[in-house]
Amino acid sequence: MALSRSMRTCLHSGRLALLAILVSGGIVLQILACALYNNWWPMLTVLMYLILPMPLIFFLGSDTSSMMSNGGDGWVNFTKFLTGASIVGSIAIPSILKHAGVIGWGALTMELSSFVVFGVAILWFIQMNSDGEYSSVF
């Protein structure tokens, strides 16, 4: 049985709302990791979150199919490298801060939880964008 147009619109709106809640939850975890322990050094991870989409925006546009392929020209490979470096930096910065004794276990756990929440939101957005209904977002 096919869903009516209004029901499909409602389901798509629900997906977008859940995606927004995920991103908001990641931001809250990021801020709580700093505020609860009165130590704002974990906010360095925000730099990586800001840098993460830049290679994709500058070099690939909205073409996610070339990002998932093995081949590609130099710019595609450079974009993959910068994206991977940003992802590693998002995990490495809190880990290095913990190793140096700047932050505690609680802040590290909240930082890494924030990374996982943001990662799930990004992967879900890419999956939604590949469905075709959201391809006009970019």
mmCIF file of C-alpha atoms in Angstrom:
data_model
loop_
_atom_site.group_PDB
_atom_site.id
_atom_site.type_symbol
_atom_site.label_atom_id
_atom_site.label_comp_id
_atom_site.label_asym_id
_atom_site.label_seq_id
_atom_site.Cartn_x
_atom_site.Cartn_y
_atom_site.Cartn_z
ATOM 1 C CA MET A 1 0.000 0.000 0.000
ATOM 2 C CA ALA A 2 1.425 3.344 -1.063
ATOM 3 C CA LEU A 3 1.587 6.184 1.420
ATOM 4 C CA SER A 4 -0.173 9.415 0.665
ATOM 5 C CA ARG A 5 1.869 12.491 -0.183
ATOM 6 C CA SER A 6 1.102 14.166 3.147
ATOM 7 C CA MET A 7 2.214 11.053 5.047
ATOM 8 C CA ARG A 8 5.517 10.935 3.106
ATOM 9 C CA THR A 9 6.085 14.630 3.817
ATOM 10 C CA CYS A 10 5.451 14.028 7.501
ATOM 11 C CA LEU A 11 7.935 11.120 7.570
ATOM 12 C CA HIS A 12 10.599 13.179 5.779
ATOM 13 C CA SER A 13 10.053 16.049 8.194
ATOM 14 C CA GLY A 14 10.456 13.618 11.066
ATOM 15 C CA ARG A 15 13.773 12.416 9.662
ATOM 16 C CA LEU A 16 15.033 15.969 9.385
ATOM 17 C CA ALA A 17 13.837 16.731 12.912
ATOM 18 C CA LEU A 18 15.640 13.663 14.279
ATOM 19 C CA LEU A 19 18.776 14.697 12.396
ATOM 20 C CA ALA A 20 18.550 18.158 13.974
ATOM 21 C CA ILE A 21 18.110 16.579 17.413
ATOM 22 C CA LEU A 22 21.228 14.450 16.852
ATOM 23 C CA VAL A 23 23.317 17.471 15.896
ATOM 24 C CA SER A 24 21.944 19.423 18.860
ATOM 25 C CA GLY A 25 22.781 16.530 21.163
ATOM 26 C CA GLY A 26 26.349 16.486 19.862
ATOM 27 C CA ILE A 27 26.680 20.216 20.509
ATOM 28 C CA VAL A 28 25.277 19.815 24.032
ATOM 29 C CA LEU A 29 27.733 16.991 24.790
ATOM 30 C CA GLN A 30 30.585 19.144 23.480
ATOM 31 C CA ILE A 31 29.633 22.076 25.702
ATOM 32 C CA LEU A 32 28.948 19.870 28.731
ATOM 33 C CA ALA A 33 32.376 18.251 28.406
ATOM 34 C CA CYS A 34 33.820 21.702 28.986
ATOM 35 C CA ALA A 35 31.313 23.282 31.372
ATOM 36 C CA LEU A 36 30.901 20.406 33.841
ATOM 37 C CA TYR A 37 34.609 20.140 34.469
ATOM 38 C CA ASN A 38 35.321 23.899 34.277
ATOM 39 C CA ASN A 39 37.983 23.296 31.649
ATOM 40 C CA TRP A 40 37.541 24.709 28.162
ATOM 41 C CA TRP A 41 40.487 22.976 26.494
ATOM 42 C CA PRO A 42 38.241 20.309 24.940
ATOM 43 C CA MET A 43 36.717 23.053 22.773
ATOM 44 C CA LEU A 44 39.779 22.634 20.528
ATOM 45 C CA THR A 45 37.877 19.760 18.966
ATOM 46 C CA VAL A 46 35.382 22.272 17.574
ATOM 47 C CA LEU A 47 38.120 23.452 15.197
ATOM 48 C CA MET A 48 38.194 19.985 13.660
ATOM 49 C CA TYR A 49 34.413 19.935 13.392
ATOM 50 C CA LEU A 50 34.564 23.260 11.545
ATOM 51 C CA ILE A 51 37.379 22.113 9.261
ATOM 52 C CA LEU A 52 35.766 18.727 8.503
ATOM 53 C CA PRO A 53 33.223 19.794 5.838
ATOM 54 C CA MET A 54 35.496 22.363 4.169
ATOM 55 C CA PRO A 55 37.339 19.972 1.795
ATOM 56 C CA LEU A 56 34.047 18.433 0.716
ATOM 57 C CA ILE A 57 32.501 21.840 0.052
ATOM 58 C CA PHE A 58 35.514 23.303 -1.742
ATOM 59 C CA PHE A 59 36.673 20.372 -3.844
ATOM 60 C CA LEU A 60 33.712 18.053 -4.360
ATOM 61 C CA GLY A 61 30.588 20.156 -4.055
ATOM 62 C CA SER A 62 27.655 17.859 -3.424
ATOM 63 C CA ASP A 63 28.997 14.867 -5.361
ATOM 64 C CA THR A 64 29.206 12.213 -2.650
ATOM 65 C CA SER A 65 29.533 9.374 -5.163
ATOM 66 C CA SER A 66 33.126 10.383 -6.002
ATOM 67 C CA MET A 67 33.916 10.470 -2.285
ATOM 68 C CA MET A 68 32.902 6.827 -1.888
ATOM 69 C CA SER A 69 34.777 5.543 -4.963
ATOM 70 C CA ASN A 70 38.327 4.164 -5.098
ATOM 71 C CA GLY A 71 39.446 6.059 -8.153
ATOM 72 C CA GLY A 72 39.622 9.738 -8.777
ATOM 73 C CA ASP A 73 41.908 12.549 -9.718
ATOM 74 C CA GLY A 74 44.321 14.388 -7.454
ATOM 75 C CA TRP A 75 41.737 16.778 -5.993
ATOM 76 C CA VAL A 76 39.434 13.948 -4.966
ATOM 77 C CA ASN A 77 42.313 12.159 -3.249
ATOM 78 C CA PHE A 78 43.411 15.407 -1.574
ATOM 79 C CA THR A 79 39.855 15.909 -0.321
ATOM 80 C CA LYS A 80 39.787 12.378 1.095
ATOM 81 C CA PHE A 81 43.111 13.012 2.836
ATOM 82 C CA LEU A 82 41.970 16.292 4.430
ATOM 83 C CA THR A 83 38.685 14.737 5.542
ATOM 84 C CA GLY A 84 40.505 11.774 7.077
ATOM 85 C CA ALA A 85 42.973 14.082 8.835
ATOM 86 C CA SER A 86 40.073 16.055 10.316
ATOM 87 C CA ILE A 87 38.404 12.878 11.555
ATOM 88 C CA VAL A 88 41.627 11.626 13.138
ATOM 89 C CA GLY A 89 42.168 15.058 14.706
ATOM 90 C CA SER A 90 38.673 14.958 16.203
ATOM 91 C CA ILE A 91 39.643 11.816 18.098
ATOM 92 C CA ALA A 92 43.296 12.679 18.697
ATOM 93 C CA ILE A 93 42.841 16.107 20.303
ATOM 94 C CA PRO A 94 40.826 14.889 23.322
ATOM 95 C CA SER A 95 43.035 11.814 23.636
ATOM 96 C CA ILE A 96 46.198 13.925 23.699
ATOM 97 C CA LEU A 97 44.644 16.317 26.197
ATOM 98 C CA LYS A 98 43.785 13.366 28.446
ATOM 99 C CA HIS A 99 47.270 11.890 28.070
ATOM 100 C CA ALA A 100 48.809 15.249 29.029
ATOM 101 C CA GLY A 101 46.600 15.415 32.107
ATOM 102 C CA VAL A 102 44.759 18.534 30.948
ATOM 103 C CA ILE A 103 41.305 16.915 30.971
ATOM 104 C CA GLY A 104 39.801 14.051 32.969
ATOM 105 C CA TRP A 105 38.119 10.804 31.995
ATOM 106 C CA GLY A 106 34.645 12.343 32.121
ATOM 107 C CA ALA A 107 35.510 15.095 29.656
ATOM 108 C CA LEU A 108 37.217 12.591 27.359
ATOM 109 C CA THR A 109 34.171 10.329 27.420
ATOM 110 C CA MET A 110 31.814 13.203 26.638
ATOM 111 C CA GLU A 111 34.087 14.438 23.823
ATOM 112 C CA LEU A 112 34.247 11.025 22.199
ATOM 113 C CA SER A 113 30.488 10.577 22.667
ATOM 114 C CA SER A 114 29.980 13.912 20.935
ATOM 115 C CA PHE A 115 32.167 12.678 18.059
ATOM 116 C CA VAL A 116 30.097 9.491 17.727
ATOM 117 C CA VAL A 117 26.824 11.471 17.730
ATOM 118 C CA PHE A 118 28.142 13.854 15.069
ATOM 119 C CA GLY A 119 29.427 10.906 13.028
ATOM 120 C CA VAL A 120 26.040 9.184 13.118
ATOM 121 C CA ALA A 121 24.346 12.438 12.089
ATOM 122 C CA ILE A 122 26.738 12.941 9.156
ATOM 123 C CA LEU A 123 26.380 9.366 7.938
ATOM 124 C CA TRP A 124 22.613 9.554 8.243
ATOM 125 C CA PHE A 125 22.575 12.827 6.295
ATOM 126 C CA ILE A 126 24.679 11.260 3.520
ATOM 127 C CA GLN A 127 22.289 8.287 3.417
ATOM 128 C CA MET A 128 19.267 10.593 3.298
ATOM 129 C CA ASN A 129 20.910 12.691 0.594
ATOM 130 C CA SER A 130 21.545 9.597 -1.541
ATOM 131 C CA ASP A 131 17.863 8.603 -1.374
ATOM 132 C CA GLY A 132 17.015 11.327 -3.872
ATOM 133 C CA GLU A 133 14.413 13.218 -1.877
ATOM 134 C CA TYR A 134 17.031 15.477 -0.286
ATOM 135 C CA SER A 135 19.402 15.816 -3.232
ATOM 136 C CA SER A 136 18.466 19.453 -3.687
ATOM 137 C CA VAL A 137 19.874 20.439 -0.267
ATOM 138 C CA PHE A 138 23.203 21.578 -1.768
#
